[in-house]
């Protein structure tokens, strides 16, 4: 009887990782003898889809297909939440008299952005909320939402036109 010996629990992988990027150590034995062959994921494009364990099939293909059969075995892979980096506002905002926002964009399936923005110079916040906190976590906190601060700076005043002065006499009283 062929008996697989697999170890996919030595490492923990992030949710959503494609199986082709998950490594495992396995051997196939027939009695006490190791059978030469290779292991591969049955569906290498499949992704780790549950936490804390995701179950997937691996396939053993022996070098000697006459004496041994191809064997498929289900294995458990340890999975942790995928870490999401908190984005920063990279745009320099300056007062224009019009409403402005951070410019941060939601990432479909990962997080949403709520940003009321502002018109005047000052500090504002955008709130980013994970869509599925059971599968994702922020790099800076275990909370489902984070706040990202940004500023609208003072604008630059410009004066246009030509300055002129009407006729004024020395000692004349100005009103």
mmCIF file of C-alpha atoms in Angstrom, residues 11-101:
data_model
loop_
_atom_site.group_PDB
_atom_site.id
_atom_site.type_symbol
_atom_site.label_atom_id
_atom_site.label_comp_id
_atom_site.label_asym_id
_atom_site.label_seq_id
_atom_site.Cartn_x
_atom_site.Cartn_y
_atom_site.Cartn_z
ATOM 1 C CA UNK A 11 4.699 27.427 7.581
ATOM 2 C CA UNK A 12 1.653 29.696 7.707
ATOM 3 C CA UNK A 13 0.606 31.455 4.505
ATOM 4 C CA UNK A 14 -1.519 34.548 3.880
ATOM 5 C CA UNK A 15 -5.155 34.309 2.836
ATOM 6 C CA UNK A 16 -5.631 34.615 -0.921
ATOM 7 C CA UNK A 17 -2.181 33.296 -1.866
ATOM 8 C CA UNK A 18 -2.169 31.108 -4.967
ATOM 9 C CA UNK A 19 -1.313 27.452 -4.285
ATOM 10 C CA UNK A 20 1.526 27.583 -6.806
ATOM 11 C CA UNK A 21 3.323 29.781 -4.223
ATOM 12 C CA UNK A 22 2.774 27.352 -1.322
ATOM 13 C CA UNK A 23 5.555 24.856 -0.685
ATOM 14 C CA UNK A 24 5.299 21.560 1.143
ATOM 15 C CA UNK A 25 7.479 18.607 2.043
ATOM 16 C CA UNK A 26 6.147 15.194 1.032
ATOM 17 C CA UNK A 27 7.363 11.690 0.409
ATOM 18 C CA UNK A 28 5.527 8.627 -0.818
ATOM 19 C CA UNK A 29 6.288 5.237 0.671
ATOM 20 C CA UNK A 30 5.433 1.727 -0.380
ATOM 21 C CA UNK A 31 5.964 -0.222 2.798
ATOM 22 C CA UNK A 32 9.294 1.100 4.118
ATOM 23 C CA UNK A 33 10.593 2.033 0.665
ATOM 24 C CA UNK A 34 10.429 5.611 -0.659
ATOM 25 C CA UNK A 35 8.823 5.790 -4.101
ATOM 26 C CA UNK A 36 10.526 8.153 -6.591
ATOM 27 C CA UNK A 37 8.221 10.707 -8.123
ATOM 28 C CA UNK A 38 7.000 14.272 -7.914
ATOM 29 C CA UNK A 39 4.303 16.179 -6.086
ATOM 30 C CA UNK A 40 2.182 19.007 -7.428
ATOM 31 C CA UNK A 41 -0.976 20.883 -6.543
ATOM 32 C CA UNK A 42 -4.036 19.492 -8.313
ATOM 33 C CA UNK A 43 -5.241 23.059 -8.976
ATOM 34 C CA UNK A 44 -2.177 25.335 -8.646
ATOM 35 C CA UNK A 45 -4.159 28.455 -9.624
ATOM 36 C CA UNK A 46 -6.562 27.958 -6.703
ATOM 37 C CA UNK A 47 -6.139 30.332 -3.751
ATOM 38 C CA UNK A 48 -6.022 29.779 -0.003
ATOM 39 C CA UNK A 49 -9.639 30.499 0.829
ATOM 40 C CA UNK A 50 -10.283 29.916 4.513
ATOM 41 C CA UNK A 51 -8.728 30.695 7.894
ATOM 42 C CA UNK A 52 -7.094 29.124 9.945
ATOM 43 C CA UNK A 53 -6.839 26.076 7.653
ATOM 44 C CA UNK A 54 -7.469 25.653 3.937
ATOM 45 C CA UNK A 55 -7.770 22.115 2.531
ATOM 46 C CA UNK A 56 -6.481 21.341 -0.979
ATOM 47 C CA UNK A 57 -5.476 18.329 -3.067
ATOM 48 C CA UNK A 58 -1.911 17.427 -3.993
ATOM 49 C CA UNK A 59 -1.046 14.830 -6.609
ATOM 50 C CA UNK A 60 1.832 12.341 -6.475
ATOM 51 C CA UNK A 61 3.059 11.159 -9.868
ATOM 52 C CA UNK A 62 5.504 8.246 -9.575
ATOM 53 C CA UNK A 63 8.420 7.952 -11.988
ATOM 54 C CA UNK A 64 7.452 4.316 -12.512
ATOM 55 C CA UNK A 65 3.872 4.489 -13.784
ATOM 56 C CA UNK A 66 3.871 0.744 -14.506
ATOM 57 C CA UNK A 67 4.469 -0.329 -10.912
ATOM 58 C CA UNK A 68 2.695 2.502 -9.078
ATOM 59 C CA UNK A 69 -0.431 4.619 -9.429
ATOM 60 C CA UNK A 70 -0.904 8.367 -9.410
ATOM 61 C CA UNK A 71 -2.258 9.308 -5.971
ATOM 62 C CA UNK A 72 -4.272 12.374 -4.922
ATOM 63 C CA UNK A 73 -4.218 13.383 -1.243
ATOM 64 C CA UNK A 74 -5.991 16.198 0.615
ATOM 65 C CA UNK A 75 -3.732 18.326 2.803
ATOM 66 C CA UNK A 76 -4.348 21.141 5.253
ATOM 67 C CA UNK A 77 -2.450 24.414 4.861
ATOM 68 C CA UNK A 78 -2.252 26.855 7.791
ATOM 69 C CA UNK A 79 -3.592 30.257 6.737
ATOM 70 C CA UNK A 80 -3.451 33.672 8.419
ATOM 71 C CA UNK A 81 -5.109 36.981 7.589
ATOM 72 C CA UNK A 82 -3.618 38.884 4.665
ATOM 73 C CA UNK A 83 -1.878 42.073 5.818
ATOM 74 C CA UNK A 84 -2.990 45.243 4.061
ATOM 75 C CA UNK A 85 -0.653 48.243 4.057
ATOM 76 C CA UNK A 86 -2.320 51.493 5.067
ATOM 77 C CA UNK A 87 -2.035 53.869 2.107
ATOM 78 C CA UNK A 88 -0.785 57.411 2.527
ATOM 79 C CA UNK A 89 -1.901 60.603 0.864
ATOM 80 C CA UNK A 90 0.818 61.573 -1.579
ATOM 81 C CA UNK A 91 -0.835 64.612 -3.133
ATOM 82 C CA UNK A 92 0.033 68.066 -1.769
ATOM 83 C CA UNK A 93 -3.253 69.873 -1.359
ATOM 84 C CA UNK A 94 -3.399 73.668 -1.288
ATOM 85 C CA UNK A 95 -6.429 75.866 -0.615
ATOM 86 C CA UNK A 96 -8.284 76.615 -3.861
ATOM 87 C CA UNK A 97 -11.706 77.630 -2.572
ATOM 88 C CA UNK A 98 -13.154 74.335 -3.852
ATOM 89 C CA UNK A 99 -13.862 71.131 -1.890
ATOM 90 C CA UNK A 100 -10.930 68.667 -1.942
ATOM 91 C CA UNK A 101 -10.457 65.091 -0.710
#
